[in-house]
């Protein structure tokens, strides 16, 4: 693929992911305020999807760690959608399609699980960008859409500083993930 082809792929993927993984779930979260089972699942989704936002900010500063977080997010999001958050799953099982919110959630849920798994598989070759530090066209293309986003919403901001804040957010996210894994281990050992 040429450099131009990689840029097209990256922009289409960014636009599609923005609609599918940000705008639509935000609307569904607002619509599900009075449907606890959907609301709890959507809140669990947003905790997992925060890693997608961190990826965007790492890519704004052209930090190669974004390739690792991109794959990790595409693995974590379907896991959370499949299993739910630790507390949400047991208190609120997967919603039955009794309300329109639950029906829409189920359709979106299936789609995002498949889309995220396919995205994780397609991004595995890009992990080499983080490991080697090389910057071929296939790697550079992924920086374009987040930088266009930064130009719109962070005009005049230092992109390197945005990337450093992404590292702070990644550290906090990692601590939260470790605490969640610890709680899960505690709960499973209590059940045994």
mmCIF file of C-alpha atoms in Angstrom:
data_model
loop_
_atom_site.group_PDB
_atom_site.id
_atom_site.type_symbol
_atom_site.label_atom_id
_atom_site.label_comp_id
_atom_site.label_asym_id
_atom_site.label_seq_id
_atom_site.Cartn_x
_atom_site.Cartn_y
_atom_site.Cartn_z
ATOM 1 C CA UNK A 1 0.000 0.000 0.000
ATOM 2 C CA UNK A 2 1.162 3.506 -0.697
ATOM 3 C CA UNK A 3 1.481 6.266 1.866
ATOM 4 C CA UNK A 4 -1.733 7.842 0.560
ATOM 5 C CA UNK A 5 -3.601 4.534 0.953
ATOM 6 C CA UNK A 6 -2.452 4.208 4.572
ATOM 7 C CA UNK A 7 -3.644 7.756 5.285
ATOM 8 C CA UNK A 8 -7.054 6.970 3.800
ATOM 9 C CA UNK A 9 -7.350 3.797 5.869
ATOM 10 C CA UNK A 10 -6.366 5.669 9.038
ATOM 11 C CA UNK A 11 -8.846 8.518 8.447
ATOM 12 C CA UNK A 12 -11.724 6.167 7.590
ATOM 13 C CA UNK A 13 -10.960 4.018 10.648
ATOM 14 C CA UNK A 14 -10.749 7.095 12.902
ATOM 15 C CA UNK A 15 -14.059 8.489 11.630
ATOM 16 C CA UNK A 16 -15.800 5.115 11.904
ATOM 17 C CA UNK A 17 -14.417 4.493 15.394
ATOM 18 C CA UNK A 18 -15.474 7.973 16.512
ATOM 19 C CA UNK A 19 -19.077 7.324 15.493
ATOM 20 C CA UNK A 20 -19.209 3.685 16.626
ATOM 21 C CA UNK A 21 -17.167 3.861 19.827
ATOM 22 C CA UNK A 22 -17.706 7.448 21.032
ATOM 23 C CA UNK A 23 -20.778 9.256 19.670
ATOM 24 C CA UNK A 24 -23.217 6.331 19.554
ATOM 25 C CA UNK A 25 -22.291 4.917 22.992
ATOM 26 C CA UNK A 26 -22.535 8.388 24.520
ATOM 27 C CA UNK A 27 -26.049 8.779 23.104
ATOM 28 C CA UNK A 28 -26.941 5.278 24.314
ATOM 29 C CA UNK A 29 -25.631 6.062 27.803
ATOM 30 C CA UNK A 30 -27.783 9.197 27.989
ATOM 31 C CA UNK A 31 -30.817 7.294 26.673
ATOM 32 C CA UNK A 32 -30.326 4.482 29.192
ATOM 33 C CA UNK A 33 -30.370 6.593 32.346
ATOM 34 C CA UNK A 34 -33.568 4.880 33.524
ATOM 35 C CA UNK A 35 -32.612 1.355 32.406
ATOM 36 C CA UNK A 36 -30.148 0.166 35.081
ATOM 37 C CA UNK A 37 -28.921 -2.954 33.279
ATOM 38 C CA UNK A 38 -28.003 -0.993 30.139
ATOM 39 C CA UNK A 39 -26.668 1.985 32.101
ATOM 40 C CA UNK A 40 -24.336 -0.179 34.196
ATOM 41 C CA UNK A 41 -23.022 -1.956 31.104
ATOM 42 C CA UNK A 42 -22.463 1.367 29.335
ATOM 43 C CA UNK A 43 -20.587 2.785 32.333
ATOM 44 C CA UNK A 44 -18.379 -0.321 32.323
ATOM 45 C CA UNK A 45 -17.818 0.208 28.592
ATOM 46 C CA UNK A 46 -16.734 3.822 29.158
ATOM 47 C CA UNK A 47 -14.234 2.767 31.812
ATOM 48 C CA UNK A 48 -12.690 0.378 29.287
ATOM 49 C CA UNK A 49 -12.974 2.757 26.338
ATOM 50 C CA UNK A 50 -10.945 5.411 28.154
ATOM 51 C CA UNK A 51 -7.911 3.593 26.763
ATOM 52 C CA UNK A 52 -9.047 4.579 23.258
ATOM 53 C CA UNK A 53 -8.902 8.246 24.280
ATOM 54 C CA UNK A 54 -5.447 7.745 25.768
ATOM 55 C CA UNK A 55 -4.367 6.204 22.454
ATOM 56 C CA UNK A 56 -5.562 9.269 20.555
ATOM 57 C CA UNK A 57 -3.552 11.600 22.778
ATOM 58 C CA UNK A 58 -0.433 9.425 22.528
ATOM 59 C CA UNK A 59 -0.747 9.549 18.743
ATOM 60 C CA UNK A 60 -1.198 13.321 18.768
ATOM 61 C CA UNK A 61 2.356 13.544 20.099
ATOM 62 C CA UNK A 62 3.513 10.730 17.761
ATOM 63 C CA UNK A 63 4.347 8.500 20.718
ATOM 64 C CA UNK A 64 4.693 4.918 19.560
ATOM 65 C CA UNK A 65 3.184 3.511 22.761
ATOM 66 C CA UNK A 66 -0.150 4.405 21.131
ATOM 67 C CA UNK A 67 0.159 1.307 18.955
ATOM 68 C CA UNK A 68 0.320 -0.898 22.044
ATOM 69 C CA UNK A 69 -2.595 0.876 23.746
ATOM 70 C CA UNK A 70 -4.632 0.658 20.542
ATOM 71 C CA UNK A 71 -4.360 -3.128 20.482
ATOM 72 C CA UNK A 72 -4.921 -3.337 24.252
ATOM 73 C CA UNK A 73 -8.075 -1.198 24.015
ATOM 74 C CA UNK A 74 -9.430 -3.360 21.211
ATOM 75 C CA UNK A 75 -8.938 -6.418 23.418
ATOM 76 C CA UNK A 76 -10.211 -4.894 26.678
ATOM 77 C CA UNK A 77 -13.370 -3.328 25.207
ATOM 78 C CA UNK A 78 -14.865 -6.618 23.920
ATOM 79 C CA UNK A 79 -13.869 -8.374 27.144
ATOM 80 C CA UNK A 80 -15.721 -5.776 29.189
ATOM 81 C CA UNK A 81 -18.705 -5.874 26.843
ATOM 82 C CA UNK A 82 -18.719 -9.670 26.950
ATOM 83 C CA UNK A 83 -18.192 -10.109 30.671
ATOM 84 C CA UNK A 84 -19.203 -6.687 31.939
ATOM 85 C CA UNK A 85 -17.667 -4.841 34.819
ATOM 86 C CA UNK A 86 -17.074 -6.885 37.964
ATOM 87 C CA UNK A 87 -19.933 -5.305 39.889
ATOM 88 C CA UNK A 88 -22.237 -4.638 36.948
ATOM 89 C CA UNK A 89 -22.308 -8.218 35.704
ATOM 90 C CA UNK A 90 -23.526 -9.787 38.907
ATOM 91 C CA UNK A 91 -25.930 -7.047 39.911
ATOM 92 C CA UNK A 92 -27.308 -6.354 36.429
ATOM 93 C CA UNK A 93 -27.131 -9.258 33.948
ATOM 94 C CA UNK A 94 -27.104 -8.621 30.213
ATOM 95 C CA UNK A 95 -30.353 -6.758 29.605
ATOM 96 C CA UNK A 96 -33.262 -8.622 28.103
ATOM 97 C CA UNK A 97 -34.630 -6.879 25.011
ATOM 98 C CA UNK A 98 -37.695 -5.521 26.815
ATOM 99 C CA UNK A 99 -37.006 -1.829 26.207
ATOM 100 C CA UNK A 100 -35.812 -0.151 23.038
ATOM 101 C CA UNK A 101 -32.603 0.821 24.859
ATOM 102 C CA UNK A 102 -31.880 -2.826 25.648
ATOM 103 C CA UNK A 103 -32.588 -3.880 22.052
ATOM 104 C CA UNK A 104 -30.322 -1.149 20.661
ATOM 105 C CA UNK A 105 -27.672 -2.015 23.240
ATOM 106 C CA UNK A 106 -27.671 -5.687 22.203
ATOM 107 C CA UNK A 107 -27.257 -4.855 18.500
ATOM 108 C CA UNK A 108 -24.505 -2.328 19.261
ATOM 109 C CA UNK A 109 -22.899 -4.826 21.679
ATOM 110 C CA UNK A 110 -22.605 -7.578 19.058
ATOM 111 C CA UNK A 111 -21.303 -5.154 16.453
ATOM 112 C CA UNK A 112 -18.667 -3.597 18.722
ATOM 113 C CA UNK A 113 -17.396 -6.975 19.933
ATOM 114 C CA UNK A 114 -16.842 -8.123 16.332
ATOM 115 C CA UNK A 115 -15.471 -4.726 15.236
ATOM 116 C CA UNK A 116 -13.040 -4.537 18.162
ATOM 117 C CA UNK A 117 -11.729 -8.067 17.700
ATOM 118 C CA UNK A 118 -11.251 -7.435 13.964
ATOM 119 C CA UNK A 119 -9.553 -4.133 14.805
ATOM 120 C CA UNK A 120 -7.213 -5.817 17.277
ATOM 121 C CA UNK A 121 -6.221 -8.424 14.703
ATOM 122 C CA UNK A 122 -5.679 -5.770 12.028
ATOM 123 C CA UNK A 123 -3.544 -3.634 14.376
ATOM 124 C CA UNK A 124 -1.215 -6.464 15.453
ATOM 125 C CA UNK A 125 1.218 -5.748 12.573
ATOM 126 C CA UNK A 126 1.357 -2.129 13.768
ATOM 127 C CA UNK A 127 2.745 -3.212 17.157
ATOM 128 C CA UNK A 128 6.069 -3.392 15.355
ATOM 129 C CA UNK A 129 5.916 0.410 15.102
ATOM 130 C CA UNK A 130 6.095 0.602 18.900
ATOM 131 C CA UNK A 131 8.750 -2.069 19.287
ATOM 132 C CA UNK A 132 11.211 -0.941 16.621
ATOM 133 C CA UNK A 133 10.506 2.780 16.762
ATOM 134 C CA UNK A 134 10.596 2.871 12.951
ATOM 135 C CA UNK A 135 8.303 5.313 11.229
ATOM 136 C CA UNK A 136 7.270 3.844 7.863
ATOM 137 C CA UNK A 137 4.217 5.237 6.090
ATOM 138 C CA UNK A 138 2.020 2.549 7.637
ATOM 139 C CA UNK A 139 2.913 3.849 11.124
ATOM 140 C CA UNK A 140 2.953 7.570 10.338
ATOM 141 C CA UNK A 141 -0.533 7.413 8.820
ATOM 142 C CA UNK A 142 -2.126 6.691 12.217
ATOM 143 C CA UNK A 143 -0.852 9.990 13.635
ATOM 144 C CA UNK A 144 -2.744 12.086 11.063
ATOM 145 C CA UNK A 145 -6.361 11.790 12.291
ATOM 146 C CA UNK A 146 -5.540 12.436 15.981
ATOM 147 C CA UNK A 147 -3.430 15.430 14.970
ATOM 148 C CA UNK A 148 -6.320 16.769 12.880
ATOM 149 C CA UNK A 149 -8.523 16.319 15.962
ATOM 150 C CA UNK A 150 -5.947 18.199 18.062
ATOM 151 C CA UNK A 151 -5.877 21.036 15.536
ATOM 152 C CA UNK A 152 -9.646 21.400 15.893
ATOM 153 C CA UNK A 153 -10.076 20.990 19.641
ATOM 154 C CA UNK A 154 -6.670 21.926 21.076
ATOM 155 C CA UNK A 155 -5.663 24.791 18.823
ATOM 156 C CA UNK A 156 -2.348 26.235 19.929
ATOM 157 C CA UNK A 157 -1.698 23.468 22.467
ATOM 158 C CA UNK A 158 1.709 21.860 22.637
ATOM 159 C CA UNK A 159 1.216 18.378 21.184
ATOM 160 C CA UNK A 160 4.128 16.994 23.160
ATOM 161 C CA UNK A 161 2.477 18.170 26.384
ATOM 162 C CA UNK A 162 -0.795 16.487 25.356
ATOM 163 C CA UNK A 163 1.194 13.284 24.893
ATOM 164 C CA UNK A 164 2.747 13.645 28.328
ATOM 165 C CA UNK A 165 -0.715 14.047 29.851
ATOM 166 C CA UNK A 166 -1.678 10.877 27.989
ATOM 167 C CA UNK A 167 1.156 9.096 29.817
ATOM 168 C CA UNK A 168 -0.227 10.366 33.124
ATOM 169 C CA UNK A 169 -3.678 9.087 32.127
ATOM 170 C CA UNK A 170 -2.172 5.754 31.042
ATOM 171 C CA UNK A 171 -0.501 5.418 34.442
ATOM 172 C CA UNK A 172 -3.802 6.082 36.222
ATOM 173 C CA UNK A 173 -5.590 3.664 33.882
ATOM 174 C CA UNK A 174 -2.986 0.978 34.583
ATOM 175 C CA UNK A 175 -3.413 1.411 38.339
ATOM 176 C CA UNK A 176 -7.196 1.164 37.960
ATOM 177 C CA UNK A 177 -6.825 -1.963 35.819
ATOM 178 C CA UNK A 178 -4.532 -3.590 38.392
ATOM 179 C CA UNK A 179 -6.968 -2.733 41.205
ATOM 180 C CA UNK A 180 -9.817 -4.214 39.165
ATOM 181 C CA UNK A 181 -7.851 -7.407 38.551
ATOM 182 C CA UNK A 182 -7.086 -7.624 42.284
ATOM 183 C CA UNK A 183 -10.782 -7.224 43.165
ATOM 184 C CA UNK A 184 -11.696 -9.881 40.614
ATOM 185 C CA UNK A 185 -9.147 -12.254 42.107
ATOM 186 C CA UNK A 186 -10.507 -11.556 45.612
ATOM 187 C CA UNK A 187 -14.085 -12.251 44.539
ATOM 188 C CA UNK A 188 -13.223 -15.464 42.740
ATOM 189 C CA UNK A 189 -11.208 -16.735 45.713
ATOM 190 C CA UNK A 190 -14.125 -15.920 48.068
ATOM 191 C CA UNK A 191 -16.473 -17.974 45.893
ATOM 192 C CA UNK A 192 -14.160 -21.002 45.900
#
